Amino acid sequence: MTTAMMHRRRVFETISPLLDTQTVPIGDLLDTPRRLAVSVASPIDVPGFDNSSMDGYAVAASTLRNSGQKQDQDPQGAHQTVYGPIPVRGRVAAGAIGAEVATGTAVEIMTGAPLPAGTDTVIAIEATHPAQFESPEITITLPSTDAGPQPGAFVRPRGSDVAAGATVLTAGLMLTPAHLGVAAACGITALQVRTLPRVLVVSTGDEITADAAAGIHDANSITLGASLRRLGVDTTIITVPDDPQALLDAVRAADCDLVVSTGGISKGAHEVVKLAAALDPEAAMVFEPIAMQPGGPQGCGTLAGTAWVALPGNPVSALISFEMFIRPALLGLTVDEEPRETEYHRLLGGLDEAPPSGKLQVRRAVMTPEGLALIGGSRSHLLHNYAQSTHLVFIPPVDSDSNANQPAPDADDRLKTWKIT
């Protein structure tokens, strides 16, 4: 039987050709994760000048060494040295360039302000007396050291974060808020990123039409539509009854690059996606059961002249299939990369039911103060339990060969999980 990884490769082969690159302003990337297409080097030093990391006074270390000094002790008995008094001449605010500071004097300086010429160190205002600005002179109290005051205290040197020409973002990484902040700090206003296909979400089935005698509310289009749009995908949603020609007509009339359908691919008599593939002479779809629970029936290929990924109709099966196959492909990951934060946890109480023989089982769980606990059963209609969960738990296949039987995981085993909140 086809494994989940084998099917993921097939889905990637369907979706990857639809990905492209585009230059996008950073402001348009704030809400949408994107994979960087081209490495980025900084055009400037960051910071672009020596600046103060504290509110206080800029001074030359030699001014302190040459000023009046006396030894003292703090309340805990530690030795300290008092320097001064030192005259104060003016102020340098962030965003301003201060005048050169004469030897033997200090200048008020604010956090982020450039160090003026004639200074090489900053004294925090808390280390001065009086500990307030607009004083004509100050004394400075510092811990006593054999070397005495040294240049560079509380100074952020030019280029100490990023040197001009250094690669700050590497092609292929998924852009995080910190990555975007680095680009902005380097004066970069736009990035080349992977673009996404326009997706048509199709929920199939007579049971979800408004006049169905035994109808149900359509959850699949909502869960998948939300999942896609939160990746920044241009998404259109439609519902189609179990009419294969109507399905083909609707897709051919749509303006999309990829179809993601739910339902119509199992073993029933009204499997509309399978029936549509039989009607379309140019269809190239593969329908197969895969060794995964939930999400056994799957399909992908081309149908109605469009790339197509067909998911099962049960809501949990559809959502887990999206997480397993479609989401990582749209993110531009490699087949082996994890699309979610991966953790390893023991399950409180172990498994609550025997896993299926020879199949990867994907269960829902919630992190509690005591640890990770499975929630709900393995059945594929329990969407409410999925909504309550914080993690997907991967229970590896149990070998069905009686000569090499692999036991089911127990309470001591750490299982791979994806964090989904």
CSV table of C-alpha atoms in Angstrom, one decimal:
chain,number,residue,atom,x,y,z
A,1,MET,CA,0.0,0.0,0.0
A,2,THR,CA,1.2,3.6,-0.7
A,3,THR,CA,2.7,5.3,2.3
A,4,ALA,CA,1.9,8.8,3.4
A,5,MET,CA,5.4,9.9,2.4
A,6,MET,CA,5.0,8.4,-1.1
A,7,HIS,CA,1.7,10.2,-1.5
A,8,ARG,CA,3.3,13.5,-0.2
A,9,ARG,CA,5.8,13.2,-3.0
A,10,ARG,CA,3.1,12.8,-5.6
A,11,VAL,CA,1.2,15.9,-4.2
A,12,PHE,CA,4.5,17.9,-4.3
A,13,GLU,CA,5.0,16.9,-7.9
A,14,THR,CA,1.5,18.2,-8.6
A,15,ILE,CA,1.8,21.5,-6.7
A,16,SER,CA,5.5,22.5,-7.0
A,17,PRO,CA,5.4,23.5,-10.7
A,18,LEU,CA,2.7,26.0,-9.8
A,19,LEU,CA,5.0,27.9,-7.4
A,20,ASP,CA,6.9,30.9,-8.8
A,21,THR,CA,8.8,33.9,-7.4
A,22,GLN,CA,7.7,37.5,-6.9
A,23,THR,CA,9.1,40.7,-5.3
A,24,VAL,CA,6.8,41.6,-2.5
A,25,PRO,CA,7.0,44.7,-0.2
A,26,ILE,CA,7.8,43.8,3.4
A,27,GLY,CA,4.6,45.4,4.6
A,28,ASP,CA,2.6,42.8,2.6
A,29,LEU,CA,4.4,39.9,4.3
A,30,LEU,CA,3.4,40.7,7.8
A,31,ASP,CA,0.4,38.4,8.0
A,32,THR,CA,1.5,35.7,5.5
A,33,PRO,CA,4.3,33.2,5.9
A,34,ARG,CA,6.5,33.0,2.8
A,35,ARG,CA,9.6,31.2,1.7
A,36,LEU,CA,12.5,33.4,0.6
A,37,ALA,CA,13.4,32.8,-3.0
A,38,VAL,CA,16.8,34.7,-3.2
A,39,SER,CA,19.4,35.3,-0.5
A,40,VAL,CA,19.7,38.8,0.8
A,41,ALA,CA,22.9,40.8,1.7
A,42,SER,CA,22.8,44.0,3.8
A,43,PRO,CA,23.7,47.1,1.8
A,44,ILE,CA,24.7,48.9,5.1
A,45,ASP,CA,26.3,48.5,8.5
A,46,VAL,CA,23.8,47.9,11.3
A,47,PRO,CA,24.0,50.0,13.4
A,48,GLY,CA,25.4,52.6,11.0
A,49,PHE,CA,27.4,54.5,13.6
A,50,ASP,CA,28.6,54.0,17.2
A,51,ASN,CA,25.7,54.7,19.5
A,52,SER,CA,24.7,54.7,23.1
A,53,SER,CA,22.9,51.7,24.6
A,54,MET,CA,21.8,53.7,27.6
A,55,ASP,CA,20.4,57.0,28.7
A,56,GLY,CA,23.3,58.8,30.4
A,57,TYR,CA,26.5,60.7,29.6
A,58,ALA,CA,29.0,60.3,26.8
A,59,VAL,CA,32.6,60.9,27.9
A,60,ALA,CA,36.2,59.9,27.1
A,61,ALA,CA,37.6,57.2,29.3
A,62,SER,CA,40.7,59.3,29.6
A,63,THR,CA,38.6,62.1,31.1
A,64,LEU,CA,37.5,59.8,33.9
A,65,ARG,CA,41.1,58.6,34.5
A,66,ASN,CA,42.4,62.2,34.7
A,67,SER,CA,39.6,63.5,36.9
A,68,GLY,CA,39.6,63.7,40.6
A,69,GLN,CA,39.1,60.3,42.2
A,70,LYS,CA,38.3,58.9,45.6
A,71,GLN,CA,37.8,55.4,46.9
A,72,ASP,CA,34.5,54.4,48.5
A,73,GLN,CA,32.4,51.3,49.4
A,74,ASP,CA,28.9,50.5,48.5
A,75,PRO,CA,26.4,49.3,51.2
A,76,GLN,CA,27.5,45.7,50.6
A,77,GLY,CA,31.1,46.6,51.2
A,78,ALA,CA,32.3,46.4,47.5
A,79,HIS,CA,35.0,48.8,46.5
A,80,GLN,CA,34.1,51.6,44.2
A,81,THR,CA,35.6,54.7,42.7
A,82,VAL,CA,34.1,58.2,42.5
A,83,TYR,CA,35.2,60.3,39.6
A,84,GLY,CA,34.6,64.0,39.2
A,85,PRO,CA,33.2,66.5,39.3
A,86,ILE,CA,33.0,66.6,35.5
A,87,PRO,CA,31.3,69.6,33.7
A,88,VAL,CA,28.4,68.7,31.4
A,89,ARG,CA,28.1,70.5,28.1
A,90,GLY,CA,24.9,70.0,26.1
A,91,ARG,CA,22.8,67.0,25.0
A,92,VAL,CA,22.7,64.5,22.1
A,93,ALA,CA,19.3,63.0,21.4
A,94,ALA,CA,18.5,60.0,19.2
A,95,GLY,CA,18.4,61.1,15.6
A,96,ALA,CA,20.8,64.0,16.1
A,97,ILE,CA,24.5,64.5,15.6
A,98,GLY,CA,26.3,66.1,18.6
A,99,ALA,CA,29.2,68.6,18.5
A,100,GLU,CA,32.7,67.4,19.4
A,101,VAL,CA,33.1,67.0,23.2
A,102,ALA,CA,36.1,68.8,24.7
A,103,THR,CA,38.5,66.8,26.9
A,104,GLY,CA,37.6,66.9,30.5
A,105,THR,CA,33.8,67.4,29.9
A,106,ALA,CA,30.8,65.1,29.3
A,107,VAL,CA,27.6,65.4,27.3
A,108,GLU,CA,24.1,64.1,28.0
A,109,ILE,CA,23.2,61.3,25.6
A,110,MET,CA,20.0,59.3,25.0
A,111,THR,CA,19.7,55.7,24.0
A,112,GLY,CA,20.4,55.2,20.3
A,113,ALA,CA,22.1,58.6,19.8
A,114,PRO,CA,25.4,58.7,17.9
A,115,LEU,CA,28.5,58.9,20.1
A,116,PRO,CA,29.9,62.4,19.5
A,117,ALA,CA,33.5,63.0,18.5
A,118,GLY,CA,35.8,63.2,21.6
A,119,THR,CA,33.9,60.4,23.5
A,120,ASP,CA,34.4,56.7,23.6
A,121,THR,CA,32.2,55.4,26.4
A,122,VAL,CA,28.8,56.0,28.0
A,123,ILE,CA,28.0,56.2,31.7
A,124,ALA,CA,24.5,55.2,32.7
A,125,ILE,CA,22.6,58.0,34.5
A,126,GLU,CA,22.0,55.6,37.4
A,127,ALA,CA,25.8,55.7,38.1
A,128,THR,CA,25.9,59.5,38.4
A,129,HIS,CA,25.1,62.1,41.0
A,130,PRO,CA,22.8,63.8,40.8
A,131,ALA,CA,21.0,61.1,38.8
A,132,GLN,CA,19.1,63.5,36.7
A,133,PHE,CA,19.7,65.5,33.5
A,134,GLU,CA,20.3,69.2,33.2
A,135,SER,CA,22.9,69.2,35.9
A,136,PRO,CA,25.9,71.6,35.3
A,137,GLU,CA,28.3,68.9,36.5
A,138,ILE,CA,28.2,65.3,37.7
A,139,THR,CA,30.2,62.8,39.7
A,140,ILE,CA,30.4,59.2,38.5
A,141,THR,CA,30.6,56.1,40.7
A,142,LEU,CA,31.9,52.9,39.2
A,143,PRO,CA,33.1,49.6,40.6
A,144,SER,CA,36.9,49.7,41.3
A,145,THR,CA,39.1,47.8,38.9
A,146,ASP,CA,42.9,47.5,38.5
A,147,ALA,CA,42.6,48.7,34.9
A,148,GLY,CA,40.3,51.6,35.7
A,149,PRO,CA,37.7,53.0,33.2
A,150,GLN,CA,38.1,51.5,29.7
A,151,PRO,CA,36.6,52.7,26.4
A,152,GLY,CA,33.5,51.0,25.0
A,153,ALA,CA,31.2,50.7,28.0
A,154,PHE,CA,27.5,50.8,26.9
A,155,VAL,CA,28.5,51.6,23.3
A,156,ARG,CA,27.0,49.7,20.3
A,157,PRO,CA,29.8,49.8,17.7
A,158,ARG,CA,29.1,50.4,14.1
A,159,GLY,CA,28.3,47.1,12.3
A,160,SER,CA,28.1,45.1,15.5
A,161,ASP,CA,24.8,43.6,14.5
A,162,VAL,CA,25.3,43.4,10.7
A,163,ALA,CA,28.3,44.3,8.5
A,164,ALA,CA,27.7,45.8,5.1
A,165,GLY,CA,27.7,43.0,2.5
A,166,ALA,CA,27.0,40.2,5.0
A,167,THR,CA,24.3,37.7,4.0
A,168,VAL,CA,21.4,38.3,6.4
A,169,LEU,CA,18.7,36.1,4.9
A,170,THR,CA,19.4,32.8,3.1
A,171,ALA,CA,17.3,31.6,0.2
A,172,GLY,CA,14.9,28.9,1.2
A,173,LEU,CA,14.1,30.0,4.7
A,174,MET,CA,10.6,30.6,5.9
A,175,LEU,CA,10.3,34.2,6.8
A,176,THR,CA,9.6,34.9,10.5
A,177,PRO,CA,8.8,38.3,12.0
A,178,ALA,CA,12.4,38.5,13.1
A,179,HIS,CA,13.6,37.9,9.6
A,180,LEU,CA,11.4,40.7,8.3
A,181,GLY,CA,12.7,42.9,11.1
A,182,VAL,CA,16.3,42.2,10.0
A,183,ALA,CA,15.5,43.2,6.5
A,184,ALA,CA,13.8,46.4,7.6
A,185,ALA,CA,16.8,47.3,9.8
A,186,CYS,CA,19.1,46.8,6.8
A,187,GLY,CA,17.0,49.3,4.8
A,188,ILE,CA,15.5,46.5,2.6
A,189,THR,CA,12.0,47.3,1.6
A,190,ALA,CA,11.0,44.3,-0.5
A,191,LEU,CA,11.9,40.6,-0.8
A,192,GLN,CA,11.8,38.0,-3.5
A,193,VAL,CA,9.5,35.2,-2.2
A,194,ARG,CA,7.8,32.1,-3.5
A,195,THR,CA,4.3,32.9,-4.9
A,196,LEU,CA,1.3,30.7,-4.5
A,197,PRO,CA,-1.3,29.3,-7.0
A,198,ARG,CA,-4.9,30.4,-7.1
A,199,VAL,CA,-6.9,27.6,-5.5
A,200,LEU,CA,-10.5,26.5,-6.1
A,201,VAL,CA,-11.9,24.6,-3.1
A,202,VAL,CA,-14.7,22.3,-4.2
A,203,SER,CA,-16.9,20.5,-1.6
A,204,THR,CA,-18.7,17.7,-3.3
A,205,GLY,CA,-21.9,15.8,-2.5
A,206,ASP,CA,-25.6,15.9,-2.8
A,207,GLU,CA,-25.8,16.0,1.0
A,208,ILE,CA,-24.3,19.6,1.2
A,209,THR,CA,-26.7,21.2,-1.2
A,210,ALA,CA,-29.4,23.4,0.2
A,211,ASP,CA,-32.3,21.2,-0.9
A,212,ALA,CA,-30.9,17.9,0.3
A,213,ALA,CA,-33.5,15.8,2.0
A,214,ALA,CA,-30.8,14.5,4.5
A,215,GLY,CA,-28.4,17.4,4.3
A,216,ILE,CA,-25.5,18.3,6.4
A,217,HIS,CA,-23.7,21.7,6.8
A,218,ASP,CA,-20.5,22.0,4.8
A,219,ALA,CA,-17.5,22.3,7.2
A,220,ASN,CA,-14.8,21.3,4.7
A,221,SER,CA,-15.0,24.4,2.6
A,222,ILE,CA,-14.6,26.6,5.7
A,223,THR,CA,-11.7,24.7,7.3
A,224,LEU,CA,-9.8,24.4,4.0
A,225,GLY,CA,-10.6,27.9,2.9
A,226,ALA,CA,-9.4,29.3,6.2
A,227,SER,CA,-6.3,27.2,6.1
A,228,LEU,CA,-5.4,28.3,2.5
A,229,ARG,CA,-6.2,32.0,3.1
A,230,ARG,CA,-4.0,32.1,6.2
A,231,LEU,CA,-1.2,31.1,4.0
A,232,GLY,CA,-2.0,34.0,1.7
A,233,VAL,CA,-3.6,31.9,-1.0
A,234,ASP,CA,-6.1,33.5,-3.3
A,235,THR,CA,-9.0,31.1,-2.7
A,236,THR,CA,-12.4,30.6,-4.2
A,237,ILE,CA,-14.9,28.2,-2.6
A,238,ILE,CA,-17.8,26.4,-4.4
A,239,THR,CA,-20.0,23.4,-3.7
A,240,VAL,CA,-21.0,20.8,-6.3
A,241,PRO,CA,-23.6,18.0,-6.1
A,242,ASP,CA,-22.8,14.4,-7.1
A,243,ASP,CA,-23.0,15.3,-10.8
A,244,PRO,CA,-19.7,14.6,-12.6
A,245,GLN,CA,-20.5,16.9,-15.6
A,246,ALA,CA,-21.5,19.7,-13.4
A,247,LEU,CA,-18.2,19.3,-11.5
A,248,LEU,CA,-16.2,19.5,-14.8
A,249,ASP,CA,-18.2,22.5,-16.0
A,250,ALA,CA,-17.7,24.4,-12.7
A,251,VAL,CA,-14.0,23.8,-12.7
A,252,ARG,CA,-13.5,24.7,-16.4
A,253,ALA,CA,-15.4,27.9,-15.8
A,254,ALA,CA,-13.2,28.9,-12.8
A,255,ASP,CA,-10.1,31.0,-12.9
A,256,CYS,CA,-7.7,28.9,-10.8
A,257,ASP,CA,-4.3,27.1,-11.0
A,258,LEU,CA,-5.2,24.3,-8.5
A,259,VAL,CA,-8.3,22.5,-7.4
A,260,VAL,CA,-8.6,21.1,-3.9
A,261,SER,CA,-11.7,18.9,-3.6
A,262,THR,CA,-13.2,17.0,-0.8
A,263,GLY,CA,-15.2,13.8,-1.1
A,264,GLY,CA,-16.1,11.7,-4.2
A,265,ILE,CA,-13.0,9.5,-4.2
A,266,SER,CA,-13.8,6.5,-2.0
A,267,LYS,CA,-15.6,3.2,-3.0
A,268,GLY,CA,-19.2,4.3,-3.2
A,269,ALA,CA,-21.6,4.4,-6.1
A,270,HIS,CA,-21.6,8.2,-6.3
A,271,GLU,CA,-17.9,9.1,-6.2
A,272,VAL,CA,-18.2,12.3,-8.2
A,273,VAL,CA,-14.5,13.1,-8.6
A,274,LYS,CA,-13.8,9.6,-9.9
A,275,LEU,CA,-16.8,9.7,-12.2
A,276,ALA,CA,-15.6,13.1,-13.5
A,277,ALA,CA,-12.2,11.7,-14.2
A,278,ALA,CA,-13.8,8.8,-16.2
A,279,LEU,CA,-15.7,11.4,-18.3
A,280,ASP,CA,-12.6,13.6,-19.1
A,281,PRO,CA,-10.5,12.0,-21.8
A,282,GLU,CA,-7.5,14.1,-20.9
A,283,ALA,CA,-7.7,13.4,-17.1
A,284,ALA,CA,-4.5,12.0,-15.5
A,285,MET,CA,-5.6,11.3,-12.0
A,286,VAL,CA,-4.3,8.7,-9.6
A,287,PHE,CA,-6.8,7.5,-6.9
A,288,GLU,CA,-5.3,5.3,-4.3
A,289,PRO,CA,-5.8,4.2,-0.7
A,290,ILE,CA,-2.8,5.2,1.5
A,291,ALA,CA,-1.5,3.7,4.7
A,292,MET,CA,-2.8,6.5,6.9
A,293,GLN,CA,-5.7,6.9,9.3
A,294,PRO,CA,-7.6,9.1,9.0
A,295,GLY,CA,-7.3,10.1,5.4
A,296,GLY,CA,-7.1,6.7,3.6
A,297,PRO,CA,-8.6,7.6,0.2
A,298,GLN,CA,-6.5,10.2,-1.7
A,299,GLY,CA,-6.2,11.4,-5.3
A,300,CYS,CA,-4.1,13.8,-7.3
A,301,GLY,CA,-3.1,14.7,-10.9
A,302,THR,CA,-4.9,16.7,-13.5
A,303,LEU,CA,-8.6,16.9,-14.2
A,304,ALA,CA,-10.6,19.4,-16.3
A,305,GLY,CA,-7.2,20.7,-17.5
A,306,THR,CA,-6.2,21.8,-14.0
A,307,ALA,CA,-3.8,20.5,-11.4
A,308,TRP,CA,-6.0,18.7,-8.8
A,309,VAL,CA,-5.6,17.3,-5.3
A,310,ALA,CA,-8.5,15.2,-4.1
A,311,LEU,CA,-9.0,14.8,-0.4
A,312,PRO,CA,-11.4,12.6,1.5
A,313,GLY,CA,-14.8,14.0,2.5
A,314,ASN,CA,-14.8,13.4,6.3
A,315,PRO,CA,-13.8,16.7,7.9
A,316,VAL,CA,-11.0,15.5,10.1
A,317,SER,CA,-9.6,13.4,7.2
A,318,ALA,CA,-9.7,16.4,4.9
A,319,LEU,CA,-8.0,18.7,7.4
A,320,ILE,CA,-5.3,16.3,8.4
A,321,SER,CA,-4.7,15.5,4.7
A,322,PHE,CA,-4.3,19.2,4.1
A,323,GLU,CA,-1.7,19.5,6.9
A,324,MET,CA,0.2,16.4,5.7
A,325,PHE,CA,0.3,17.0,2.0
A,326,ILE,CA,-0.9,20.4,0.7
A,327,ARG,CA,0.3,22.8,3.3
A,328,PRO,CA,4.0,21.8,3.1
A,329,ALA,CA,3.9,21.9,-0.7
A,330,LEU,CA,2.4,25.4,-0.7
A,331,LEU,CA,5.0,26.6,1.8
A,332,GLY,CA,7.7,25.5,-0.7
A,333,LEU,CA,9.2,23.0,1.7
A,334,THR,CA,11.2,20.0,0.6
A,335,VAL,CA,9.4,16.7,0.9
A,336,ASP,CA,11.3,15.8,4.1
A,337,GLU,CA,10.8,19.1,5.9
A,338,GLU,CA,8.3,19.4,8.8
A,339,PRO,CA,5.6,22.1,8.1
A,340,ARG,CA,4.8,22.5,11.8
A,341,GLU,CA,6.8,22.9,15.0
A,342,THR,CA,7.9,19.4,15.8
A,343,GLU,CA,8.1,18.1,19.4
A,344,TYR,CA,8.4,14.7,21.0
A,345,HIS,CA,6.1,13.9,23.9
A,346,ARG,CA,5.0,10.9,26.0
A,347,LEU,CA,1.2,10.4,26.1
A,348,LEU,CA,-0.5,10.5,29.4
A,349,GLY,CA,-1.8,7.0,30.0
A,350,GLY,CA,-0.4,5.7,26.7
A,351,LEU,CA,-2.7,4.8,23.7
A,352,ASP,CA,-6.4,4.5,24.3
A,353,GLU,CA,-7.0,2.1,21.4
A,354,ALA,CA,-5.0,-0.3,19.3
A,355,PRO,CA,-3.5,1.4,16.2
A,356,PRO,CA,-4.4,0.0,12.8
A,357,SER,CA,-2.0,-2.6,11.5
A,358,GLY,CA,0.4,-1.3,8.9
A,359,LYS,CA,-0.9,2.3,8.9
A,360,LEU,CA,0.4,5.6,10.2
A,361,GLN,CA,-2.2,6.9,12.6
A,362,VAL,CA,-2.6,10.7,13.2
A,363,ARG,CA,-4.4,11.5,16.4
A,364,ARG,CA,-5.4,14.7,18.1
A,365,ALA,CA,-4.2,15.6,21.5
A,366,VAL,CA,-4.2,18.5,24.0
A,367,MET,CA,-1.4,19.7,26.2
A,368,THR,CA,-2.4,19.7,29.8
A,369,PRO,CA,-0.4,20.8,32.9
A,370,GLU,CA,0.3,17.1,33.4
A,371,GLY,CA,1.4,16.4,29.8
A,372,LEU,CA,0.0,15.5,26.4
A,373,ALA,CA,-3.4,13.7,26.4
A,374,LEU,CA,-5.2,12.2,23.4
A,375,ILE,CA,-8.6,13.8,22.8
A,376,GLY,CA,-11.4,12.0,21.1
A,377,GLY,CA,-11.0,8.8,19.1
A,378,SER,CA,-9.5,8.0,15.8
A,379,ARG,CA,-12.7,8.4,13.9
A,380,SER,CA,-12.7,11.0,11.0
A,381,HIS,CA,-15.9,12.9,11.7
A,382,LEU,CA,-14.9,14.2,15.2
A,383,LEU,CA,-14.1,17.8,14.1
A,384,HIS,CA,-15.0,19.3,17.5
A,385,ASN,CA,-12.2,17.3,19.1
A,386,TYR,CA,-9.8,18.5,16.4
A,387,ALA,CA,-10.8,22.1,17.2
A,388,GLN,CA,-10.0,21.5,20.9
A,389,SER,CA,-6.6,19.9,20.2
A,390,THR,CA,-3.2,21.6,20.4
A,391,HIS,CA,-1.1,18.9,18.8
A,392,LEU,CA,-1.3,16.2,16.1
A,393,VAL,CA,0.3,13.0,17.3
A,394,PHE,CA,2.0,10.5,14.9
A,395,ILE,CA,1.7,6.9,15.9
A,396,PRO,CA,4.0,4.9,13.6
A,397,PRO,CA,2.7,1.9,11.7
A,398,VAL,CA,2.6,-1.4,13.6
A,399,ASP,CA,4.1,-4.1,11.5
A,400,SER,CA,1.5,-6.7,10.5
A,401,ASP,CA,4.1,-9.4,9.7
A,402,SER,CA,3.8,-11.9,12.6
A,403,ASN,CA,7.4,-12.9,12.1
A,404,ALA,CA,8.6,-9.3,12.7
A,405,ASN,CA,5.8,-7.9,14.8
A,406,GLN,CA,6.5,-4.3,16.0
A,407,PRO,CA,4.7,-3.6,19.2
A,408,ALA,CA,2.4,-0.6,19.6
A,409,PRO,CA,4.0,2.4,21.4
A,410,ASP,CA,3.5,2.4,25.1
A,411,ALA,CA,3.4,5.2,27.7
A,412,ASP,CA,7.2,5.4,27.9
A,413,ASP,CA,7.6,6.1,24.2
A,414,ARG,CA,8.1,9.7,23.0
A,415,LEU,CA,6.0,10.2,19.9
A,416,LYS,CA,6.5,12.8,17.2
A,417,THR,CA,3.9,15.6,17.3
A,418,TRP,CA,3.1,18.8,15.4
A,419,LYS,CA,2.1,21.8,17.3
A,420,ILE,CA,-1.1,23.1,15.6
A,421,THR,CA,-1.9,26.1,17.8
